[in-house]
C-alpha cells in the first residue's frame, strides 16, 4: 500500500512536470512574451522536484530577456549611440520578447536616423565622411571653425567666406596653397561651397 501511494505521488509529479513543460514550450514558441511572464513560469518550474530541459531553456530565455530589458532601459533617455540602439532593435526582432521599451527605442532610432540624414545633407557638399563625425564633433572647448568643426591649429591657412563670414581651412574647401595665400593677401572675395551653392554660382575649387 505504501509503495502504491509513493507511485501515485511520483505519477502526480511527473504529470505536473509534463504539464509545466507543455506550458513552457508554448511560451517559448509564442510570438511575444513579457519578462514577467517568463519569470512567473520559471519560478513555478523551479518548484518542481524533477529535472527538465525545458526549464533550462526557459531560464536561458529569461536571462536573455532580462539582459535586453536592462540594456534597453539604459539607452532610453541617454546619449546612446545610434548603433547601440539599432543593435538592440535587431535583437528584439529576432527574439520573442514583448517590452514597452521597444517603442521608446524605435523613437530614439528614428530621431537618430533623421539627424544622420540631416548631417549627410549638411556635409555632403563639403566632403566630410559620416564615419568621421564622432571625431569631427569632438573638441576641447576651443572655438570651432570650418566644415570640419575643428579649431584653428595655427598650422593651416584659413580663409573667411565673405558671405557667411565663417572661417575655413584652405584644404577643407579645396583651395590650393598658392591661391589661398593670394586670397588672404588681396581684397578678392572668397565664397565657401555652401554659399556658392545657395547663390547658384559654380564653386571654382574641389572641396574635399
mmCIF file of C-alpha atoms in Angstrom:
data_model
loop_
_atom_site.group_PDB
_atom_site.id
_atom_site.type_symbol
_atom_site.label_atom_id
_atom_site.label_comp_id
_atom_site.label_asym_id
_atom_site.label_seq_id
_atom_site.Cartn_x
_atom_site.Cartn_y
_atom_site.Cartn_z
ATOM 1 C CA UNK A 1 0.000 0.000 0.000
ATOM 2 C CA UNK A 2 2.844 2.391 0.852
ATOM 3 C CA UNK A 3 4.570 1.637 -2.449
ATOM 4 C CA UNK A 4 1.319 2.327 -4.246
ATOM 5 C CA UNK A 5 0.991 5.722 -2.540
ATOM 6 C CA UNK A 6 4.545 6.625 -3.461
ATOM 7 C CA UNK A 7 3.905 5.657 -7.065
ATOM 8 C CA UNK A 8 0.829 7.884 -7.109
ATOM 9 C CA UNK A 9 2.868 10.806 -5.758
ATOM 10 C CA UNK A 10 5.576 10.232 -8.363
ATOM 11 C CA UNK A 11 2.942 9.947 -11.054
ATOM 12 C CA UNK A 12 1.398 13.251 -9.975
ATOM 13 C CA UNK A 13 4.828 14.943 -10.012
ATOM 14 C CA UNK A 14 5.527 13.582 -13.483
ATOM 15 C CA UNK A 15 2.124 14.795 -14.672
ATOM 16 C CA UNK A 16 2.744 18.250 -13.152
ATOM 17 C CA UNK A 17 6.162 18.426 -14.774
ATOM 18 C CA UNK A 18 4.833 17.366 -18.162
ATOM 19 C CA UNK A 19 2.028 19.934 -17.920
ATOM 20 C CA UNK A 20 4.554 22.611 -16.960
ATOM 21 C CA UNK A 21 6.863 21.597 -19.812
ATOM 22 C CA UNK A 22 3.993 21.866 -22.266
ATOM 23 C CA UNK A 23 3.219 25.349 -20.945
ATOM 24 C CA UNK A 24 6.898 26.324 -21.139
ATOM 25 C CA UNK A 25 7.254 25.089 -24.710
ATOM 26 C CA UNK A 26 4.130 27.010 -25.686
ATOM 27 C CA UNK A 27 5.525 30.181 -24.125
ATOM 28 C CA UNK A 28 8.950 29.761 -25.749
ATOM 29 C CA UNK A 29 7.335 29.323 -29.155
ATOM 30 C CA UNK A 30 4.833 32.151 -28.745
ATOM 31 C CA UNK A 31 5.212 35.304 -30.820
ATOM 32 C CA UNK A 32 5.742 37.713 -27.924
ATOM 33 C CA UNK A 33 6.046 37.242 -24.167
ATOM 34 C CA UNK A 34 6.823 39.623 -21.311
ATOM 35 C CA UNK A 35 9.732 39.229 -18.895
ATOM 36 C CA UNK A 36 7.277 38.993 -16.008
ATOM 37 C CA UNK A 37 5.517 36.038 -17.637
ATOM 38 C CA UNK A 38 8.822 34.241 -18.198
ATOM 39 C CA UNK A 39 9.823 34.812 -14.579
ATOM 40 C CA UNK A 40 6.497 33.598 -13.158
ATOM 41 C CA UNK A 41 6.568 30.382 -15.178
ATOM 42 C CA UNK A 42 10.244 29.810 -14.381
ATOM 43 C CA UNK A 43 9.595 30.129 -10.638
ATOM 44 C CA UNK A 44 6.834 27.544 -10.915
ATOM 45 C CA UNK A 45 9.189 25.224 -12.766
ATOM 46 C CA UNK A 46 11.901 25.667 -10.141
ATOM 47 C CA UNK A 47 9.439 24.472 -7.513
ATOM 48 C CA UNK A 48 9.076 21.128 -9.281
ATOM 49 C CA UNK A 49 11.389 18.428 -7.850
ATOM 50 C CA UNK A 50 12.056 16.821 -11.235
ATOM 51 C CA UNK A 51 14.727 17.900 -13.724
ATOM 52 C CA UNK A 52 13.565 19.372 -17.027
ATOM 53 C CA UNK A 53 15.341 20.501 -20.204
ATOM 54 C CA UNK A 54 12.513 22.952 -20.794
ATOM 55 C CA UNK A 55 13.346 24.629 -17.504
ATOM 56 C CA UNK A 56 16.922 25.182 -18.671
ATOM 57 C CA UNK A 57 15.702 26.653 -21.958
ATOM 58 C CA UNK A 58 13.250 28.909 -20.130
ATOM 59 C CA UNK A 59 15.956 30.046 -17.697
ATOM 60 C CA UNK A 60 18.203 30.988 -20.641
ATOM 61 C CA UNK A 61 15.336 32.869 -22.334
ATOM 62 C CA UNK A 62 14.566 34.693 -19.084
ATOM 63 C CA UNK A 63 18.228 35.654 -18.658
ATOM 64 C CA UNK A 64 18.399 36.984 -22.234
ATOM 65 C CA UNK A 65 15.172 38.935 -21.748
ATOM 66 C CA UNK A 66 16.444 40.480 -18.520
ATOM 67 C CA UNK A 67 19.692 41.497 -20.227
ATOM 68 C CA UNK A 68 17.812 43.052 -23.149
ATOM 69 C CA UNK A 69 15.432 44.951 -20.878
ATOM 70 C CA UNK A 70 18.309 46.300 -18.784
ATOM 71 C CA UNK A 71 20.226 47.396 -21.887
ATOM 72 C CA UNK A 72 17.107 48.988 -23.405
ATOM 73 C CA UNK A 73 16.282 50.915 -20.233
ATOM 74 C CA UNK A 74 19.864 52.143 -20.149
ATOM 75 C CA UNK A 75 19.603 53.564 -23.666
ATOM 76 C CA UNK A 76 16.250 55.296 -23.273
ATOM 77 C CA UNK A 77 16.784 58.916 -22.301
ATOM 78 C CA UNK A 78 20.570 58.707 -22.531
ATOM 79 C CA UNK A 79 23.192 59.839 -25.018
ATOM 80 C CA UNK A 80 23.274 56.410 -26.626
ATOM 81 C CA UNK A 81 24.967 55.797 -29.947
ATOM 82 C CA UNK A 82 22.601 55.059 -32.820
ATOM 83 C CA UNK A 83 24.495 51.808 -33.482
ATOM 84 C CA UNK A 84 23.709 50.573 -29.953
ATOM 85 C CA UNK A 85 20.003 51.352 -30.368
ATOM 86 C CA UNK A 86 19.859 49.658 -33.779
ATOM 87 C CA UNK A 87 21.651 46.579 -32.403
ATOM 88 C CA UNK A 88 19.046 46.159 -29.655
ATOM 89 C CA UNK A 89 16.231 46.629 -32.146
ATOM 90 C CA UNK A 90 17.655 43.831 -34.320
ATOM 91 C CA UNK A 91 17.942 41.552 -31.282
ATOM 92 C CA UNK A 92 14.320 42.302 -30.397
ATOM 93 C CA UNK A 93 13.081 41.338 -33.853
ATOM 94 C CA UNK A 94 14.928 38.009 -33.692
ATOM 95 C CA UNK A 95 13.511 37.066 -30.269
ATOM 96 C CA UNK A 96 10.003 36.712 -28.845
ATOM 97 C CA UNK A 97 10.243 39.266 -26.019
ATOM 98 C CA UNK A 98 7.449 41.815 -25.604
ATOM 99 C CA UNK A 99 8.708 45.019 -24.000
ATOM 100 C CA UNK A 100 7.277 48.507 -23.566
ATOM 101 C CA UNK A 101 10.811 49.848 -24.065
ATOM 102 C CA UNK A 102 10.618 48.828 -27.727
ATOM 103 C CA UNK A 103 8.561 51.840 -28.806
ATOM 104 C CA UNK A 104 10.866 54.208 -26.949
ATOM 105 C CA UNK A 105 13.875 52.635 -28.671
ATOM 106 C CA UNK A 106 12.178 52.915 -32.050
ATOM 107 C CA UNK A 107 11.548 56.604 -31.376
ATOM 108 C CA UNK A 108 15.211 57.082 -30.434
ATOM 109 C CA UNK A 109 16.282 55.272 -33.603
ATOM 110 C CA UNK A 110 14.016 57.438 -35.761
ATOM 111 C CA UNK A 111 15.422 60.584 -34.161
ATOM 112 C CA UNK A 112 18.990 59.388 -34.663
ATOM 113 C CA UNK A 113 18.400 58.376 -38.273
ATOM 114 C CA UNK A 114 16.728 61.725 -39.016
ATOM 115 C CA UNK A 115 19.740 63.517 -37.519
ATOM 116 C CA UNK A 116 22.108 61.434 -39.643
ATOM 117 C CA UNK A 117 20.140 62.307 -42.767
ATOM 118 C CA UNK A 118 20.386 65.999 -41.896
ATOM 119 C CA UNK A 119 24.100 65.599 -41.203
ATOM 120 C CA UNK A 120 24.582 63.807 -44.519
ATOM 121 C CA UNK A 121 22.808 66.618 -46.381
ATOM 122 C CA UNK A 122 24.770 69.248 -44.465
ATOM 123 C CA UNK A 123 28.193 67.748 -45.056
ATOM 124 C CA UNK A 124 27.601 66.221 -48.475
ATOM 125 C CA UNK A 125 28.936 69.198 -50.423
ATOM 126 C CA UNK A 126 31.844 69.624 -48.035
ATOM 127 C CA UNK A 127 33.330 66.139 -48.435
ATOM 128 C CA UNK A 128 33.138 65.071 -44.779
ATOM 129 C CA UNK A 129 32.719 61.329 -44.295
ATOM 130 C CA UNK A 130 29.965 60.346 -41.861
ATOM 131 C CA UNK A 131 32.126 57.756 -40.037
ATOM 132 C CA UNK A 132 34.344 60.676 -39.023
ATOM 133 C CA UNK A 133 31.521 62.658 -37.425
ATOM 134 C CA UNK A 134 32.393 61.486 -33.934
ATOM 135 C CA UNK A 135 35.871 62.924 -34.276
ATOM 136 C CA UNK A 136 34.515 65.948 -36.097
ATOM 137 C CA UNK A 137 32.184 66.840 -33.247
ATOM 138 C CA UNK A 138 34.801 66.261 -30.567
ATOM 139 C CA UNK A 139 36.545 69.386 -29.222
ATOM 140 C CA UNK A 140 38.394 70.727 -26.185
ATOM 141 C CA UNK A 141 36.022 73.728 -25.891
ATOM 142 C CA UNK A 142 38.173 75.766 -28.266
ATOM 143 C CA UNK A 143 36.422 77.882 -30.902
ATOM 144 C CA UNK A 144 35.441 75.679 -33.820
ATOM 145 C CA UNK A 145 35.614 76.670 -37.466
ATOM 146 C CA UNK A 146 35.244 75.296 -40.957
ATOM 147 C CA UNK A 147 33.148 72.408 -42.266
ATOM 148 C CA UNK A 148 35.338 70.065 -40.216
ATOM 149 C CA UNK A 149 34.303 71.815 -36.983
ATOM 150 C CA UNK A 150 37.860 71.901 -35.700
ATOM 151 C CA UNK A 151 39.755 74.741 -34.019
ATOM 152 C CA UNK A 152 42.398 76.868 -35.664
ATOM 153 C CA UNK A 153 45.584 74.856 -35.191
ATOM 154 C CA UNK A 154 47.745 77.791 -36.319
ATOM 155 C CA UNK A 155 49.372 75.471 -38.846
ATOM 156 C CA UNK A 156 46.966 75.672 -41.761
ATOM 157 C CA UNK A 157 45.992 78.851 -43.590
ATOM 158 C CA UNK A 158 42.365 79.792 -43.082
ATOM 159 C CA UNK A 159 40.038 81.807 -45.321
ATOM 160 C CA UNK A 160 36.882 83.670 -44.315
ATOM 161 C CA UNK A 161 33.810 83.431 -46.510
ATOM 162 C CA UNK A 162 32.717 86.946 -47.462
ATOM 163 C CA UNK A 163 29.087 85.842 -47.446
ATOM 164 C CA UNK A 164 28.600 83.817 -44.253
ATOM 165 C CA UNK A 165 31.784 85.070 -42.527
ATOM 166 C CA UNK A 166 32.712 81.543 -41.427
ATOM 167 C CA UNK A 167 36.416 80.667 -41.409
ATOM 168 C CA UNK A 168 37.603 77.604 -43.353
ATOM 169 C CA UNK A 169 40.824 75.636 -43.536
ATOM 170 C CA UNK A 170 42.031 76.012 -47.119
ATOM 171 C CA UNK A 171 42.381 72.275 -47.733
ATOM 172 C CA UNK A 172 38.871 71.584 -46.364
ATOM 173 C CA UNK A 173 37.359 73.754 -49.080
ATOM 174 C CA UNK A 174 39.811 72.643 -51.772
ATOM 175 C CA UNK A 175 41.698 75.898 -52.234
ATOM 176 C CA UNK A 176 45.297 75.299 -53.408
ATOM 177 C CA UNK A 177 48.004 76.808 -51.129
ATOM 178 C CA UNK A 178 49.139 79.386 -53.697
ATOM 179 C CA UNK A 179 45.565 80.538 -54.361
ATOM 180 C CA UNK A 180 44.814 80.625 -50.645
ATOM 181 C CA UNK A 181 47.808 82.887 -49.996
ATOM 182 C CA UNK A 182 46.709 85.111 -52.871
ATOM 183 C CA UNK A 183 43.180 85.413 -51.494
ATOM 184 C CA UNK A 184 44.465 86.098 -47.986
ATOM 185 C CA UNK A 185 46.817 88.831 -49.214
ATOM 186 C CA UNK A 186 44.332 90.540 -51.560
ATOM 187 C CA UNK A 187 40.865 92.002 -51.437
ATOM 188 C CA UNK A 188 39.493 89.281 -53.708
ATOM 189 C CA UNK A 189 36.248 87.828 -52.431
ATOM 190 C CA UNK A 190 36.007 84.213 -51.359
ATOM 191 C CA UNK A 191 32.717 82.331 -51.158
ATOM 192 C CA UNK A 192 32.514 78.932 -49.450
ATOM 193 C CA UNK A 193 30.970 75.909 -51.222
ATOM 194 C CA UNK A 194 27.701 76.142 -49.263
ATOM 195 C CA UNK A 195 27.183 79.839 -50.005
ATOM 196 C CA UNK A 196 28.140 79.353 -53.654
ATOM 197 C CA UNK A 197 25.548 76.594 -53.945
ATOM 198 C CA UNK A 198 22.882 78.755 -52.300
ATOM 199 C CA UNK A 199 23.597 81.660 -54.639
ATOM 200 C CA UNK A 200 23.647 79.371 -57.671
ATOM 201 C CA UNK A 201 27.244 80.136 -58.531
ATOM 202 C CA UNK A 202 29.735 77.425 -59.571
ATOM 203 C CA UNK A 203 32.353 76.777 -56.897
ATOM 204 C CA UNK A 204 35.769 77.179 -58.571
ATOM 205 C CA UNK A 205 37.591 74.665 -56.379
ATOM 206 C CA UNK A 206 37.178 70.998 -55.477
ATOM 207 C CA UNK A 207 36.119 70.710 -51.832
ATOM 208 C CA UNK A 208 37.350 67.512 -50.250
#
